[in-house]
Short mmCIF file of C-alpha atoms and ligand atoms in Angstrom, two decimals:
data_model
loop_
_atom_site.label_atom_id
_atom_site.label_comp_id
_atom_site.label_asym_id
_atom_site.label_seq_id
_atom_site.Cartn_x
_atom_site.Cartn_y
_atom_site.Cartn_z
CA MET A 1 -0.33 16.45 -14.12
CA SER A 2 -0.83 15.07 -10.62
CA THR A 3 -1.29 11.78 -8.86
CA ALA A 4 -4.12 10.44 -6.72
CA ALA A 5 -3.50 8.09 -3.80
CA ILE A 6 -5.81 5.30 -2.72
CA ILE A 7 -5.08 4.04 0.77
CA PRO A 8 -6.78 0.79 1.78
CA ALA A 9 -7.04 1.10 5.58
CA ALA A 10 -10.21 -0.87 6.26
CA GLY A 11 -8.64 -4.11 7.50
CA LEU A 12 -9.13 -5.40 11.02
CA GLY A 13 -5.53 -6.37 11.64
CA LEU A 14 -6.33 -9.85 12.92
CA ARG A 15 -2.70 -10.98 12.84
CA LEU A 16 -1.67 -7.92 14.83
CA GLY A 17 -4.43 -8.39 17.39
CA GLY A 18 -5.43 -5.66 19.85
CA GLU A 19 -8.55 -3.57 20.30
CA ALA A 20 -8.50 -1.12 17.41
CA PRO A 21 -8.31 -1.79 13.64
CA LYS A 22 -4.68 -1.84 12.50
CA ALA A 23 -4.66 1.53 10.70
CA PHE A 24 -5.65 3.24 13.97
CA ARG A 25 -2.91 1.64 16.05
CA GLU A 26 -0.33 4.19 17.14
CA VAL A 27 3.42 4.34 16.74
CA GLY A 28 5.25 7.30 18.29
CA GLY A 29 1.90 8.79 19.34
CA GLU A 30 0.31 8.83 15.87
CA SER A 31 -1.77 6.31 13.97
CA LEU A 32 -0.28 4.15 11.22
CA LEU A 33 -2.72 5.86 8.85
CA VAL A 34 -1.44 9.34 9.74
CA HIS A 35 2.13 8.15 9.17
CA ALA A 36 1.15 6.68 5.80
CA VAL A 37 -0.59 9.86 4.63
CA ARG A 38 2.27 12.05 5.76
CA GLY A 39 4.77 9.79 3.99
CA LEU A 40 2.91 10.03 0.69
CA LYS A 41 2.53 13.79 1.00
CA ALA A 42 6.29 14.11 1.59
CA ALA A 43 7.03 12.66 -1.85
CA THR A 44 6.68 16.02 -3.52
CA ALA A 45 7.57 14.68 -6.96
CA ALA A 46 4.35 12.69 -6.81
CA ASP A 47 2.40 15.97 -6.68
CA LEU A 48 -0.57 14.47 -4.86
CA ALA A 49 -3.87 16.11 -5.73
CA CYS A 50 -6.23 13.69 -4.04
CA PHE A 51 -6.36 11.07 -1.30
CA VAL A 52 -9.11 8.45 -1.20
CA ILE A 53 -9.00 6.42 1.99
CA ALA A 54 -11.00 3.23 2.60
CA VAL A 55 -11.71 2.80 6.33
CA PRO A 56 -13.72 0.47 8.57
CA PRO A 57 -17.43 1.29 8.06
CA GLY A 58 -18.66 3.82 10.63
CA THR A 59 -15.28 5.54 11.09
CA GLU A 60 -15.47 7.79 8.00
CA ASP A 61 -16.22 11.09 9.82
CA LEU A 62 -13.66 10.49 12.53
CA VAL A 63 -10.92 9.72 9.99
CA SER A 64 -11.83 12.72 7.82
CA LYS A 65 -11.35 15.05 10.77
CA GLU A 66 -8.12 13.39 11.87
CA LEU A 67 -6.50 13.45 8.44
CA MET A 68 -7.58 16.90 7.24
CA PRO A 69 -4.48 18.70 8.62
CA TYR A 70 -2.13 16.28 6.82
CA CYS A 71 -3.72 16.61 3.38
CA GLU A 72 -3.16 20.34 2.90
CA GLY A 73 -3.52 21.29 -0.75
CA ALA A 74 -4.97 17.90 -1.68
CA ARG A 75 -8.56 16.70 -1.73
CA LEU A 76 -9.47 14.17 0.94
CA LEU A 77 -12.21 11.61 0.40
CA VAL A 78 -12.98 8.90 2.93
CA VAL A 79 -15.10 5.88 2.07
CA ALA A 80 -16.25 2.76 3.91
CA GLY A 81 -14.12 -0.21 2.85
CA GLY A 82 -15.29 -3.67 1.81
CA SER A 83 -14.77 -7.18 3.13
CA GLU A 84 -11.55 -7.90 1.18
CA ARG A 85 -8.69 -5.54 0.37
CA THR A 86 -9.60 -5.65 -3.33
CA ASP A 87 -13.15 -4.53 -2.48
CA SER A 88 -11.81 -1.61 -0.44
CA VAL A 89 -9.57 -0.50 -3.31
CA ARG A 90 -12.41 -0.78 -5.82
CA LEU A 91 -14.77 1.29 -3.63
CA ALA A 92 -12.08 3.97 -3.28
CA LEU A 93 -11.24 3.89 -6.98
CA ASP A 94 -14.86 4.77 -7.80
CA LEU A 95 -14.23 8.17 -6.16
CA VAL A 96 -10.91 9.01 -7.83
CA PRO A 97 -11.39 11.98 -10.18
CA TYR A 98 -10.56 11.55 -13.88
CA ASP A 99 -9.39 15.08 -14.66
CA GLY A 100 -5.70 15.96 -14.39
CA ILE A 101 -4.62 12.64 -12.85
CA ASP A 102 -1.89 10.78 -14.77
CA CYS A 103 -0.98 8.24 -12.08
CA ILE A 104 -2.92 6.48 -9.34
CA LEU A 105 -0.99 5.13 -6.38
CA VAL A 106 -2.42 2.34 -4.24
CA HIS A 107 -0.69 2.23 -0.88
CA ASP A 108 -1.32 0.05 2.19
CA ALA A 109 -1.90 2.09 5.35
CA ALA A 110 0.09 -0.67 7.06
CA ARG A 111 3.26 0.24 5.05
CA SER A 112 3.36 3.47 6.98
CA PHE A 113 7.06 4.24 6.74
CA VAL A 114 7.82 3.94 3.02
CA PRO A 115 10.58 6.44 2.16
CA PRO A 116 9.78 9.24 -0.34
CA GLU A 117 12.40 8.00 -2.82
CA VAL A 118 10.48 4.74 -3.31
CA ILE A 119 7.29 6.68 -4.05
CA ASP A 120 9.22 8.90 -6.47
CA ARG A 121 10.64 5.85 -8.30
CA VAL A 122 7.14 4.37 -8.74
CA VAL A 123 5.66 7.63 -10.04
CA ALA A 124 8.64 8.25 -12.34
CA ALA A 125 8.26 4.77 -13.88
CA VAL A 126 4.56 5.36 -14.62
CA ARG A 127 5.28 8.84 -16.03
CA ALA A 128 8.00 7.27 -18.21
CA GLY A 129 5.34 5.03 -19.77
CA ALA A 130 5.00 1.92 -17.58
CA PRO A 131 1.28 1.04 -17.27
CA VAL A 132 2.02 -0.45 -13.83
CA ALA A 133 5.05 -0.05 -11.52
CA VAL A 134 5.69 -1.85 -8.23
CA PRO A 135 8.50 -1.54 -5.65
CA VAL A 136 10.27 -4.82 -4.91
CA LEU A 137 13.05 -6.32 -2.81
CA PRO A 138 15.01 -9.52 -3.37
CA VAL A 139 13.80 -12.36 -1.14
CA THR A 140 16.22 -13.61 1.48
CA ASP A 141 14.53 -16.91 2.34
CA THR A 142 14.48 -19.88 0.03
CA ILE A 143 10.85 -20.12 -1.14
CA LYS A 144 9.23 -23.52 -1.79
CA ARG A 145 5.97 -24.41 -3.43
CA VAL A 146 4.03 -26.99 -1.38
CA ASP A 147 0.93 -29.13 -1.92
CA GLU A 148 -2.09 -29.48 0.37
CA ALA A 149 -0.40 -32.26 2.32
CA GLY A 150 2.55 -29.97 3.07
CA ARG A 151 4.92 -31.80 0.72
CA VAL A 152 7.37 -29.73 -1.28
CA VAL A 153 6.48 -29.57 -4.98
CA ASP A 154 9.48 -27.54 -6.12
CA THR A 155 11.89 -24.75 -5.27
CA PRO A 156 11.85 -21.76 -7.67
CA ASP A 157 15.25 -20.21 -8.38
CA ARG A 158 15.53 -17.46 -5.76
CA ARG A 159 17.23 -15.13 -8.22
CA THR A 160 13.94 -14.92 -10.13
CA LEU A 161 11.85 -14.06 -7.05
CA VAL A 162 11.11 -10.68 -5.45
CA ALA A 163 8.90 -9.51 -2.58
CA VAL A 164 6.41 -6.82 -3.60
CA GLN A 165 5.59 -3.68 -1.63
CA THR A 166 3.42 -0.59 -2.05
CA PRO A 167 2.78 2.07 -3.26
CA GLN A 168 1.97 0.44 -6.57
CA GLY A 169 1.53 2.95 -9.40
CA PHE A 170 -0.92 2.71 -12.28
CA GLU A 171 -1.86 4.45 -15.44
CA PRO A 172 -5.46 5.32 -14.38
CA SER A 173 -7.33 3.57 -17.22
CA VAL A 174 -5.36 0.35 -16.61
CA LEU A 175 -6.30 0.28 -12.92
CA ARG A 176 -9.96 0.96 -13.75
CA ARG A 177 -9.98 -1.86 -16.30
CA ALA A 178 -8.30 -4.19 -13.80
CA HIS A 179 -10.91 -3.50 -11.13
CA ALA A 180 -13.83 -3.81 -13.54
CA GLY A 181 -13.24 -7.57 -13.69
CA ASP A 182 -13.41 -10.34 -11.11
CA GLY A 183 -11.00 -9.61 -8.27
CA THR A 184 -11.30 -12.98 -6.52
CA GLY A 185 -8.06 -14.21 -4.98
CA ALA A 186 -6.04 -11.11 -5.83
CA THR A 187 -3.63 -10.08 -3.07
CA ASP A 188 -2.48 -6.90 -4.78
CA ASP A 189 -3.62 -4.64 -7.58
CA ALA A 190 -0.73 -5.40 -9.92
CA MET A 191 -1.98 -9.00 -9.99
CA LEU A 192 -5.31 -7.84 -11.44
CA CYS A 193 -3.38 -6.05 -14.19
CA GLU A 194 -1.25 -9.14 -14.86
CA ARG A 195 -4.50 -11.04 -15.45
CA LEU A 196 -5.24 -8.54 -18.24
CA GLY A 197 -1.86 -9.28 -19.80
CA VAL A 198 -0.49 -5.84 -18.88
CA THR A 199 3.27 -5.59 -18.27
CA VAL A 200 4.21 -4.70 -14.68
CA GLN A 201 7.52 -2.84 -14.22
CA THR A 202 9.51 -3.32 -11.01
CA VAL A 203 11.49 -0.57 -9.28
CA GLU A 204 13.71 -0.76 -6.19
CA GLY A 205 11.78 -0.92 -2.91
CA SER A 206 13.04 -0.41 0.64
CA GLU A 207 13.27 -2.39 3.85
CA ASP A 208 11.57 0.58 5.52
CA ALA A 209 8.46 -0.12 3.43
CA PHE A 210 7.73 -3.27 5.45
CA LYS A 211 4.10 -4.01 6.26
CA VAL A 212 3.07 -3.86 9.90
CA THR A 213 1.48 -7.29 10.15
CA ARG A 214 2.37 -8.97 13.46
CA PRO A 215 3.04 -7.56 16.96
CA ARG A 216 6.83 -7.55 16.54
CA ASP A 217 6.44 -5.24 13.51
CA LEU A 218 5.19 -2.53 15.89
CA LEU A 219 8.50 -2.73 17.76
CA LEU A 220 10.39 -2.37 14.49
CA ALA A 221 8.18 0.61 13.60
CA GLU A 222 8.86 2.32 16.95
CA TRP A 223 12.59 1.81 16.46
CA LEU A 224 12.54 3.12 12.88
CA LEU A 225 10.64 6.23 13.93
CA THR A 226 13.05 6.91 16.78
CA GLU A 227 16.00 6.62 14.38
CA ARG A 228 14.34 8.99 11.90
CA ARG A 229 13.55 11.55 14.56
CA LYS A 230 17.20 11.46 15.67
CA ALA A 231 18.46 12.01 12.12
N1 CTP B 301 -7.42 -3.68 3.92
C1 CTP B 301 -8.58 -3.01 3.53
N2 CTP B 301 -9.78 -3.67 3.49
C2 CTP B 301 -9.86 -4.96 3.82
C3 CTP B 301 -8.68 -5.68 4.20
C4 CTP B 301 -7.46 -4.99 4.24
O1 CTP B 301 -8.54 -1.81 3.24
N3 CTP B 301 -11.03 -5.56 3.79
C5 CTP B 301 -6.15 -2.93 4.00
C6 CTP B 301 -5.53 -2.97 5.40
O2 CTP B 301 -6.12 -1.95 6.22
C7 CTP B 301 -4.06 -2.75 5.12
C8 CTP B 301 -3.88 -3.30 3.71
O3 CTP B 301 -5.17 -3.51 3.17
O4 CTP B 301 -3.70 -1.37 5.13
C9 CTP B 301 -3.07 -4.60 3.72
O5 CTP B 301 -3.79 -5.62 4.38
P1 CTP B 301 -3.30 -6.44 5.65
O6 CTP B 301 -1.91 -6.09 5.98
O7 CTP B 301 -3.66 -7.86 5.42
O8 CTP B 301 -4.19 -5.82 6.83
P2 CTP B 301 -5.42 -6.48 7.59
O9 CTP B 301 -6.30 -7.19 6.63
O10 CTP B 301 -6.01 -5.40 8.42
O11 CTP B 301 -4.67 -7.52 8.57
P3 CTP B 301 -5.01 -9.07 8.80
O12 CTP B 301 -4.96 -9.71 7.43
O13 CTP B 301 -3.95 -9.53 9.73
O14 CTP B 301 -6.38 -9.10 9.41
MG1 MG B 302 -5.54 -8.90 5.51
#
Protein backbone atom coordinates (compact mmCIF):
# COMPACT_ATOMS: atom_id res chain seq x y z
CA MET A 1 0.00 0.00 0.00
CA SER A 2 1.12 3.57 -0.60
CA THR A 3 0.32 7.08 0.52
CA ALA A 4 -0.86 10.13 -1.39
CA ALA A 5 0.18 13.65 -0.41
CA ILE A 6 -1.98 16.73 -0.74
CA ILE A 7 -0.02 19.96 -0.51
CA PRO A 8 -2.05 23.15 -0.09
CA ALA A 9 0.21 25.81 -1.64
CA ALA A 10 -2.35 28.26 -2.97
CA GLY A 11 -2.14 30.90 -0.24
CA LEU A 12 -0.96 34.43 -0.89
CA GLY A 13 1.27 34.72 2.15
CA LEU A 14 -0.12 38.06 3.28
CA ARG A 15 1.62 37.92 6.65
CA LEU A 16 4.93 37.22 4.94
CA GLY A 17 4.48 40.01 2.42
CA GLY A 18 6.60 40.31 -0.72
CA GLU A 19 5.85 39.99 -4.42
CA ALA A 20 5.31 36.28 -4.99
CA PRO A 21 2.86 33.89 -3.29
CA LYS A 22 4.49 32.28 -0.24
CA ALA A 23 5.02 28.80 -1.73
CA PHE A 24 7.16 30.34 -4.49
CA ARG A 25 9.41 32.30 -2.14
CA GLU A 26 12.93 30.92 -2.13
CA VAL A 27 15.18 29.71 0.65
CA GLY A 28 18.69 28.56 -0.28
CA GLY A 29 17.88 29.13 -3.96
CA GLU A 30 14.79 26.88 -4.09
CA SER A 31 11.11 27.54 -3.50
CA LEU A 32 9.39 26.56 -0.26
CA LEU A 33 7.22 24.25 -2.36
CA VAL A 34 10.23 22.40 -3.80
CA HIS A 35 11.62 21.97 -0.29
CA ALA A 36 8.27 20.62 0.91
CA VAL A 37 7.95 18.11 -1.93
CA ARG A 38 11.52 16.93 -1.51
CA GLY A 39 10.99 16.51 2.23
CA LEU A 40 7.93 14.33 1.74
CA LYS A 41 9.65 12.24 -0.92
CA ALA A 42 12.57 11.65 1.47
CA ALA A 43 10.30 9.88 3.95
CA THR A 44 10.66 6.58 2.16
CA ALA A 45 8.54 4.69 4.68
CA ALA A 46 5.61 6.78 3.47
CA ASP A 47 5.99 5.21 0.02
CA LEU A 48 4.46 8.16 -1.81
CA ALA A 49 2.59 7.19 -4.96
CA CYS A 50 0.94 10.49 -5.74
CA PHE A 51 1.25 14.22 -5.08
CA VAL A 52 -1.69 16.57 -5.54
CA ILE A 53 -0.67 20.20 -5.20
CA ALA A 54 -3.11 23.12 -4.92
CA VAL A 55 -1.54 26.30 -6.33
CA PRO A 56 -2.60 29.88 -7.07
CA PRO A 57 -4.90 29.79 -10.14
CA GLY A 58 -2.95 30.34 -13.36
CA THR A 59 0.32 28.86 -12.07
CA GLU A 60 -0.58 25.18 -12.62
CA ASP A 61 1.59 24.58 -15.73
CA LEU A 62 4.58 26.41 -14.32
CA VAL A 63 4.46 24.43 -11.07
CA SER A 64 3.99 21.10 -12.89
CA LYS A 65 7.18 21.70 -14.85
CA GLU A 66 9.13 22.86 -11.82
CA LEU A 67 8.14 19.93 -9.61
CA MET A 68 8.36 17.08 -12.14
CA PRO A 69 12.04 16.28 -11.37
CA TYR A 70 11.32 15.97 -7.63
CA CYS A 71 8.40 13.57 -7.95
CA GLU A 72 10.24 10.72 -9.64
CA GLY A 73 8.27 7.49 -9.37
CA ALA A 74 5.17 9.28 -8.09
CA ARG A 75 2.26 10.80 -9.98
CA LEU A 76 2.07 14.58 -9.93
CA LEU A 77 -1.23 16.41 -10.22
CA VAL A 78 -1.50 20.18 -9.92
CA VAL A 79 -4.81 21.93 -9.37
CA ALA A 80 -5.93 25.53 -8.89
CA GLY A 81 -6.60 26.18 -5.20
CA GLY A 82 -9.62 27.87 -3.64
CA SER A 83 -10.16 30.97 -1.53
CA GLU A 84 -9.61 29.28 1.86
CA ARG A 85 -7.13 26.55 2.78
CA THR A 86 -9.99 24.09 3.31
CA ASP A 87 -11.23 24.78 -0.24
CA SER A 88 -7.76 24.13 -1.64
CA VAL A 89 -7.51 20.81 0.20
CA ARG A 90 -10.98 19.76 -0.94
CA LEU A 91 -10.20 20.58 -4.60
CA ALA A 92 -6.99 18.54 -4.36
CA LEU A 93 -8.70 15.67 -2.56
CA ASP A 94 -11.11 15.29 -5.50
CA LEU A 95 -8.10 14.20 -7.61
CA VAL A 96 -6.57 11.71 -5.18
CA PRO A 97 -6.88 8.18 -6.60
CA TYR A 98 -8.77 5.54 -4.60
CA ASP A 99 -6.81 2.45 -5.64
CA GLY A 100 -3.86 1.29 -3.55
CA ILE A 101 -3.81 4.31 -1.22
CA ASP A 102 -4.09 3.48 2.50
CA CYS A 103 -3.10 6.89 3.89
CA ILE A 104 -3.54 10.46 2.69
CA LEU A 105 -1.16 13.08 4.02
CA VAL A 106 -2.12 16.75 4.01
CA HIS A 107 0.96 18.92 4.32
CA ASP A 108 1.36 22.73 4.23
CA ALA A 109 3.85 23.89 1.60
CA ALA A 110 4.85 26.47 4.22
CA ARG A 111 6.12 23.72 6.60
CA SER A 112 8.87 23.06 4.12
CA PHE A 113 11.47 21.58 6.44
CA VAL A 114 9.59 18.86 8.33
CA PRO A 115 12.04 16.02 9.09
CA PRO A 116 11.35 12.57 7.58
CA GLU A 117 10.96 10.95 11.00
CA VAL A 118 7.88 13.09 11.73
CA ILE A 119 6.31 12.00 8.44
CA ASP A 120 7.15 8.38 9.25
CA ARG A 121 5.52 8.66 12.70
CA VAL A 122 2.30 10.04 11.17
CA VAL A 123 2.12 7.33 8.49
CA ALA A 124 2.95 4.59 11.01
CA ALA A 125 0.12 5.74 13.32
CA VAL A 126 -2.42 5.63 10.47
CA ARG A 127 -1.15 2.22 9.32
CA ALA A 128 -1.45 1.01 12.94
CA GLY A 129 -5.17 1.87 12.82
CA ALA A 130 -5.55 5.54 13.79
CA PRO A 131 -8.17 7.15 11.50
CA VAL A 132 -6.34 10.47 11.89
CA ALA A 133 -2.82 11.27 13.16
CA VAL A 134 -1.28 14.70 13.71
CA PRO A 135 2.22 15.80 14.80
CA VAL A 136 2.24 18.05 17.86
CA LEU A 137 4.58 19.94 20.17
CA PRO A 138 3.99 21.14 23.72
CA VAL A 139 3.19 24.86 23.87
CA THR A 140 5.74 27.07 25.60
CA ASP A 141 3.59 30.18 26.10
CA THR A 142 0.76 30.38 28.58
CA ILE A 143 -2.39 30.45 26.42
CA LYS A 144 -5.43 32.49 27.50
CA ARG A 145 -8.94 32.57 26.14
CA VAL A 146 -10.18 36.15 25.66
CA ASP A 147 -13.52 37.79 24.85
CA GLU A 148 -14.26 40.37 22.14
CA ALA A 149 -13.32 43.21 24.47
CA GLY A 150 -9.89 41.66 25.02
CA ARG A 151 -10.63 40.58 28.59
CA VAL A 152 -9.28 37.24 29.74
CA VAL A 153 -11.99 34.60 30.12
CA ASP A 154 -9.78 31.80 31.44
CA THR A 155 -6.40 30.13 31.25
CA PRO A 156 -6.44 26.46 30.15
CA ASP A 157 -3.95 24.20 31.92
CA ARG A 158 -0.88 24.33 29.65
CA ARG A 159 -0.16 20.65 30.24
CA THR A 160 -3.33 19.83 28.28
CA LEU A 161 -2.41 22.01 25.29
CA VAL A 162 -0.33 21.20 22.20
CA ALA A 163 0.53 23.06 18.99
CA VAL A 164 -0.41 21.13 15.85
CA GLN A 165 1.74 20.77 12.73
CA THR A 166 1.57 18.96 9.40
CA PRO A 167 1.69 16.51 7.69
CA GLN A 168 -1.59 15.28 9.10
CA GLY A 169 -2.38 11.68 8.11
CA PHE A 170 -5.80 10.25 7.35
CA GLU A 171 -7.48 7.01 6.57
CA PRO A 172 -8.75 8.03 3.08
CA SER A 173 -12.48 7.45 3.63
CA VAL A 174 -12.38 9.52 6.84
CA LEU A 175 -10.80 12.50 5.07
CA ARG A 176 -13.33 12.25 2.23
CA ARG A 177 -16.22 12.18 4.70
CA ALA A 178 -14.74 15.14 6.59
CA HIS A 179 -14.49 17.24 3.44
CA ALA A 180 -17.96 16.29 2.22
CA GLY A 181 -19.46 18.45 4.97
CA ASP A 182 -19.34 22.16 5.74
CA GLY A 183 -15.74 23.27 6.20
CA THR A 184 -16.48 26.77 7.49
CA GLY A 185 -14.06 27.99 10.14
CA ALA A 186 -11.79 24.94 10.00
CA THR A 187 -8.10 25.80 10.30
CA ASP A 188 -6.87 22.26 9.74
CA ASP A 189 -8.21 18.99 8.38
CA ALA A 190 -8.11 17.12 11.68
CA MET A 191 -10.67 19.64 12.97
CA LEU A 192 -13.13 18.55 10.27
CA CYS A 193 -12.69 14.96 11.44
CA GLU A 194 -13.19 15.96 15.09
CA ARG A 195 -16.54 17.45 14.03
CA LEU A 196 -17.50 13.96 12.83
CA GLY A 197 -16.61 12.54 16.23
CA VAL A 198 -13.55 10.72 14.87
CA THR A 199 -10.64 10.20 17.29
CA VAL A 200 -7.46 12.07 16.35
CA GLN A 201 -4.17 10.50 17.49
CA THR A 202 -1.20 12.74 18.26
CA VAL A 203 2.43 11.84 17.51
CA GLU A 204 5.61 13.76 18.32
CA GLY A 205 6.27 16.71 16.00
CA SER A 206 9.45 18.73 15.52
CA GLU A 207 10.58 22.32 15.91
CA ASP A 208 11.91 22.03 12.34
CA ALA A 209 8.32 21.61 11.12
CA PHE A 210 7.56 25.27 11.88
CA LYS A 211 5.36 27.13 9.42
CA VAL A 212 6.96 29.95 7.46
CA THR A 213 4.46 32.67 8.30
CA ARG A 214 6.22 35.99 8.96
CA PRO A 215 9.42 37.54 7.52
CA ARG A 216 11.61 36.39 10.43
CA ASP A 217 10.63 32.76 9.67
CA LEU A 218 12.55 33.07 6.38
CA LEU A 219 15.70 33.85 8.35
CA LEU A 220 15.13 30.79 10.52
CA ALA A 221 14.59 28.72 7.37
CA GLU A 222 17.85 29.95 5.80
CA TRP A 223 19.71 29.10 9.00
CA LEU A 224 18.15 25.63 9.26
CA LEU A 225 19.04 24.85 5.66
CA THR A 226 22.63 25.99 6.14
CA GLU A 227 22.95 23.76 9.22
CA ARG A 228 21.51 20.77 7.32
CA ARG A 229 23.82 21.29 4.37
CA LYS A 230 26.79 21.36 6.76
CA ALA A 231 25.73 18.11 8.44
N1 LIG B 1 -3.30 27.71 1.49
C1 LIG B 1 -3.96 27.25 0.35
N2 LIG B 1 -5.07 27.90 -0.11
C2 LIG B 1 -5.53 28.99 0.51
C3 LIG B 1 -4.89 29.47 1.69
C4 LIG B 1 -3.76 28.80 2.16
O1 LIG B 1 -3.53 26.26 -0.26
N3 LIG B 1 -6.60 29.61 0.02
C5 LIG B 1 -2.08 27.02 1.95
C6 LIG B 1 -0.85 27.94 1.99
O2 LIG B 1 -0.26 28.03 0.69
C7 LIG B 1 0.03 27.27 3.02
C8 LIG B 1 -0.96 26.54 3.93
O3 LIG B 1 -2.22 26.55 3.27
O4 LIG B 1 0.92 26.32 2.45
C9 LIG B 1 -1.06 27.20 5.31
O5 LIG B 1 -1.61 28.50 5.19
P1 LIG B 1 -0.92 29.85 5.66
O6 LIG B 1 0.34 29.57 6.37
O7 LIG B 1 -1.97 30.66 6.33
O8 LIG B 1 -0.49 30.52 4.27
P2 LIG B 1 -1.14 31.77 3.53
O9 LIG B 1 -2.62 31.70 3.61
O10 LIG B 1 -0.50 31.82 2.19
O11 LIG B 1 -0.56 32.99 4.41
P3 LIG B 1 -1.38 34.22 5.04
O12 LIG B 1 -2.47 33.62 5.88
O13 LIG B 1 -0.35 34.98 5.81
O14 LIG B 1 -1.91 35.00 3.86
MG1 LIG C 1 -3.61 31.80 5.55
